[in-house]
Amino acid sequence: ATQNRPVVLLAEKLAPSAVELLGTDVEIRHVDGTDRPALLKEIADADALLVRSATQVDAEVLAASTRLKVVARAGVGLDNVDVPAATARGVLVVNAPTSNIVSAAEHAVALLLATARHIPAADAALRKGQWKRSAYGGVELNGKVAGIVGLGKIGQLVAQRLAAFGTRLVAYDPYIAPSRAAQLGIELLELDELLRTADMISIHLPKTPETQGLIGKDQLAITKPGVIVVNAARGGLVDEDALAEAVRSGHVGGAGVDVYISEPTTSSPLFELENVVATPHLGASTAEAQDRAGTDVARSVQLALAGEFVPDA
Ligand code: MLT
């Protein structure tokens, strides 16, 4: 009987609740999704593949599968899954589009506050025995203009939270209905206008060919001197080298960054700058978000393996 159970391949660490929910009707196997040879071998017998953001589920991986029915992304972004290639093979792709949006929004706000008040640098100095009050003067959020680039689910949550800090909200999003933005008390602007107006800018867009490098050297050049830039969305939406250069020159006052053009990474020009607060793609790394992402995709995988309709989470 064991041989007949569908094989669910876990390519990244998922919440225990997800594994529990999958139960004993399936055979759970583990592989390190970043180990390509191992992934290409293990995918051959898998009926379902579960990943987070580190595993590249591209055409080669899909072609190495023989009985794959579903690829499940325990998170929001599908930029690491070749959805058209999966669809062409009849493989269903599911994600957990609301599982970690609050965590992502909270992390963006945390990065903004940490950057505005130099919290990591001041903490590091104090631990080294330096009491440097004058070196770490910050800025208030209150009364400032907060620019949200991308007013989707996460961008809207960030906007709501920043409103509580007394900011004036502006946003760039070519797809949102103006009436929805008005309801949220947000003024819609063209990207250039937002860049010229905002005292702090937070990016909340998916990674697509259109959004890659959206904020580059030329865009940073028209921002307000002292602006704080936050990217907890995807690496490369803000050009890393251009951002580092703008912080180094003093034009950009500080940056909070959670995502990088290539991940994992321990080398970025941003890591050398004191006015940059950097975290290793932790936006969704909370107990609550991982629990939700895991159980959402586990449920979708069960339905898909049973040949049933999989509703949007
Ligand atoms: C997402 O797209 O959901 C995030 O990048 C979180 C993750 O990598 O799990």
PDB file of N, CA, C and O in Angstrom, residues 239-268:
ATOM      1  N   ASP A 239      17.143  48.998  -7.857  1.00  0.00           N
ATOM      2  CA  ASP A 239      18.492  48.611  -8.277  1.00  0.00           C
ATOM      3  C   ASP A 239      19.440  48.734  -7.078  1.00  0.00           C
ATOM      4  O   ASP A 239      19.621  49.805  -6.518  1.00  0.00           O
ATOM      5  N   GLU A 240      20.029  47.589  -6.691  1.00  0.00           N
ATOM      6  CA  GLU A 240      20.837  47.531  -5.473  1.00  0.00           C
ATOM      7  C   GLU A 240      22.064  48.446  -5.534  1.00  0.00           C
ATOM      8  O   GLU A 240      22.365  49.152  -4.562  1.00  0.00           O
ATOM      9  N   ASP A 241      22.778  48.414  -6.664  1.00  0.00           N
ATOM     10  CA  ASP A 241      23.989  49.234  -6.797  1.00  0.00           C
ATOM     11  C   ASP A 241      23.628  50.718  -6.782  1.00  0.00           C
ATOM     12  O   ASP A 241      24.290  51.521  -6.141  1.00  0.00           O
ATOM     13  N   ALA A 242      22.560  51.064  -7.506  1.00  0.00           N
ATOM     14  CA  ALA A 242      22.141  52.468  -7.565  1.00  0.00           C
ATOM     15  C   ALA A 242      21.707  52.956  -6.187  1.00  0.00           C
ATOM     16  O   ALA A 242      22.013  54.079  -5.777  1.00  0.00           O
ATOM     17  N   LEU A 243      21.010  52.095  -5.439  1.00  0.00           N
ATOM     18  CA  LEU A 243      20.561  52.468  -4.095  1.00  0.00           C
ATOM     19  C   LEU A 243      21.763  52.662  -3.170  1.00  0.00           C
ATOM     20  O   LEU A 243      21.838  53.648  -2.429  1.00  0.00           O
ATOM     21  N   ALA A 244      22.705  51.716  -3.250  1.00  0.00           N
ATOM     22  CA  ALA A 244      23.905  51.822  -2.409  1.00  0.00           C
ATOM     23  C   ALA A 244      24.636  53.129  -2.713  1.00  0.00           C
ATOM     24  O   ALA A 244      25.051  53.850  -1.806  1.00  0.00           O
ATOM     25  N   GLU A 245      24.752  53.442  -4.001  1.00  0.00           N
ATOM     26  CA  GLU A 245      25.455  54.673  -4.406  1.00  0.00           C
ATOM     27  C   GLU A 245      24.714  55.916  -3.891  1.00  0.00           C
ATOM     28  O   GLU A 245      25.337  56.865  -3.385  1.00  0.00           O
ATOM     29  N   ALA A 246      23.384  55.890  -3.972  1.00  0.00           N
ATOM     30  CA  ALA A 246      22.583  57.040  -3.527  1.00  0.00           C
ATOM     31  C   ALA A 246      22.657  57.216  -2.009  1.00  0.00           C
ATOM     32  O   ALA A 246      22.619  58.339  -1.509  1.00  0.00           O
ATOM     33  N   VAL A 247      22.765  56.110  -1.269  1.00  0.00           N
ATOM     34  CA  VAL A 247      22.918  56.205   0.198  1.00  0.00           C
ATOM     35  C   VAL A 247      24.324  56.712   0.513  1.00  0.00           C
ATOM     36  O   VAL A 247      24.510  57.603   1.349  1.00  0.00           O
ATOM     37  N   ARG A 248      25.311  56.171  -0.196  1.00  0.00           N
ATOM     38  CA  ARG A 248      26.710  56.555   0.033  1.00  0.00           C
ATOM     39  C   ARG A 248      26.894  58.054  -0.214  1.00  0.00           C
ATOM     40  O   ARG A 248      27.560  58.743   0.545  1.00  0.00           O
ATOM     41  N   SER A 249      26.251  58.565  -1.262  1.00  0.00           N
ATOM     42  CA  SER A 249      26.399  59.990  -1.601  1.00  0.00           C
ATOM     43  C   SER A 249      25.668  60.889  -0.601  1.00  0.00           C
ATOM     44  O   SER A 249      25.872  62.087  -0.566  1.00  0.00           O
ATOM     45  N   GLY A 250      24.758  60.281   0.195  1.00  0.00           N
ATOM     46  CA  GLY A 250      24.012  61.068   1.172  1.00  0.00           C
ATOM     47  C   GLY A 250      22.682  61.578   0.629  1.00  0.00           C
ATOM     48  O   GLY A 250      21.872  62.109   1.375  1.00  0.00           O
ATOM     49  N   HIS A 251      22.425  61.401  -0.675  1.00  0.00           N
ATOM     50  CA  HIS A 251      21.148  61.862  -1.232  1.00  0.00           C
ATOM     51  C   HIS A 251      19.977  61.082  -0.632  1.00  0.00           C
ATOM     52  O   HIS A 251      18.991  61.660  -0.181  1.00  0.00           O
ATOM     53  N   VAL A 252      20.097  59.771  -0.610  1.00  0.00           N
ATOM     54  CA  VAL A 252      19.098  58.942   0.082  1.00  0.00           C
ATOM     55  C   VAL A 252      19.554  58.841   1.541  1.00  0.00           C
ATOM     56  O   VAL A 252      20.699  58.481   1.821  1.00  0.00           O
ATOM     57  N   GLY A 253      18.644  59.176   2.457  1.00  0.00           N
ATOM     58  CA  GLY A 253      19.007  59.228   3.866  1.00  0.00           C
ATOM     59  C   GLY A 253      19.236  57.870   4.492  1.00  0.00           C
ATOM     60  O   GLY A 253      20.040  57.714   5.412  1.00  0.00           O
ATOM     61  N   GLY A 254      18.519  56.875   4.000  1.00  0.00           N
ATOM     62  CA  GLY A 254      18.667  55.537   4.554  1.00  0.00           C
ATOM     63  C   GLY A 254      17.797  54.565   3.780  1.00  0.00           C
ATOM     64  O   GLY A 254      16.901  54.975   3.033  1.00  0.00           O
ATOM     65  N   ALA A 255      18.080  53.296   3.959  1.00  0.00           N
ATOM     66  CA  ALA A 255      17.282  52.288   3.260  1.00  0.00           C
ATOM     67  C   ALA A 255      17.088  51.071   4.151  1.00  0.00           C
ATOM     68  O   ALA A 255      17.997  50.684   4.897  1.00  0.00           O
ATOM     69  N   GLY A 256      15.906  50.500   4.085  1.00  0.00           N
ATOM     70  CA  GLY A 256      15.597  49.251   4.770  1.00  0.00           C
ATOM     71  C   GLY A 256      15.360  48.195   3.706  1.00  0.00           C
ATOM     72  O   GLY A 256      14.487  48.355   2.856  1.00  0.00           O
ATOM     73  N   VAL A 257      16.150  47.136   3.733  1.00  0.00           N
ATOM     74  CA  VAL A 257      16.128  46.169   2.633  1.00  0.00           C
ATOM     75  C   VAL A 257      16.029  44.740   3.164  1.00  0.00           C
ATOM     76  O   VAL A 257      16.797  44.345   4.035  1.00  0.00           O
ATOM     77  N   ASP A 258      15.079  43.997   2.625  1.00  0.00           N
ATOM     78  CA  ASP A 258      14.879  42.600   3.048  1.00  0.00           C
ATOM     79  C   ASP A 258      15.145  41.607   1.924  1.00  0.00           C
ATOM     80  O   ASP A 258      15.214  40.408   2.161  1.00  0.00           O
ATOM     81  N   VAL A 259      15.252  42.111   0.680  1.00  0.00           N
ATOM     82  CA  VAL A 259      15.305  41.218  -0.483  1.00  0.00           C
ATOM     83  C   VAL A 259      16.403  41.671  -1.447  1.00  0.00           C
ATOM     84  O   VAL A 259      16.684  42.862  -1.545  1.00  0.00           O
ATOM     85  N   TYR A 260      16.994  40.724  -2.160  1.00  0.00           N
ATOM     86  CA  TYR A 260      18.193  40.997  -2.945  1.00  0.00           C
ATOM     87  C   TYR A 260      18.065  40.379  -4.324  1.00  0.00           C
ATOM     88  O   TYR A 260      17.328  39.409  -4.512  1.00  0.00           O
ATOM     89  N   ILE A 261      18.847  40.927  -5.235  1.00  0.00           N
ATOM     90  CA  ILE A 261      18.761  40.496  -6.628  1.00  0.00           C
ATOM     91  C   ILE A 261      19.099  39.007  -6.738  1.00  0.00           C
ATOM     92  O   ILE A 261      18.499  38.281  -7.516  1.00  0.00           O
ATOM     93  N   SER A 262      20.045  38.550  -5.912  1.00  0.00           N
ATOM     94  CA  SER A 262      20.340  37.114  -5.891  1.00  0.00           C
ATOM     95  C   SER A 262      20.308  36.654  -4.433  1.00  0.00           C
ATOM     96  O   SER A 262      20.905  37.298  -3.566  1.00  0.00           O
ATOM     97  N   GLU A 263      19.572  35.609  -4.164  1.00  0.00           N
ATOM     98  CA  GLU A 263      19.434  35.095  -2.798  1.00  0.00           C
ATOM     99  C   GLU A 263      19.694  33.600  -2.797  1.00  0.00           C
ATOM    100  O   GLU A 263      19.304  32.927  -3.752  1.00  0.00           O
ATOM    101  N   PRO A 264      20.317  33.063  -1.717  1.00  0.00           N
ATOM    102  CA  PRO A 264      20.852  33.788  -0.562  1.00  0.00           C
ATOM    103  C   PRO A 264      22.111  34.563  -0.919  1.00  0.00           C
ATOM    104  O   PRO A 264      22.793  34.224  -1.892  1.00  0.00           O
ATOM    105  N   THR A 265      22.392  35.608  -0.144  1.00  0.00           N
ATOM    106  CA  THR A 265      23.604  36.377  -0.379  1.00  0.00           C
ATOM    107  C   THR A 265      24.150  36.927   0.939  1.00  0.00           C
ATOM    108  O   THR A 265      23.371  37.216   1.850  1.00  0.00           O
ATOM    109  N   THR A 266      25.454  37.042   1.012  1.00  0.00           N
ATOM    110  CA  THR A 266      26.050  37.741   2.156  1.00  0.00           C
ATOM    111  C   THR A 266      26.907  38.890   1.645  1.00  0.00           C
ATOM    112  O   THR A 266      27.623  39.521   2.399  1.00  0.00           O
ATOM    113  N   SER A 267      26.838  39.136   0.323  1.00  0.00           N
ATOM    114  CA  SER A 267      27.610  40.262  -0.189  1.00  0.00           C
ATOM    115  C   SER A 267      26.727  41.151  -1.046  1.00  0.00           C
ATOM    116  O   SER A 267      26.175  40.724  -2.066  1.00  0.00           O
ATOM    117  N   SER A 268      26.540  42.364  -0.578  1.00  0.00           N
ATOM    118  CA  SER A 268      25.820  43.380  -1.332  1.00  0.00           C
ATOM    119  C   SER A 268      26.482  44.688  -0.945  1.00  0.00           C
ATOM    120  O   SER A 268      26.892  44.853   0.209  1.00  0.00           O
TER     121      SER A 268
END
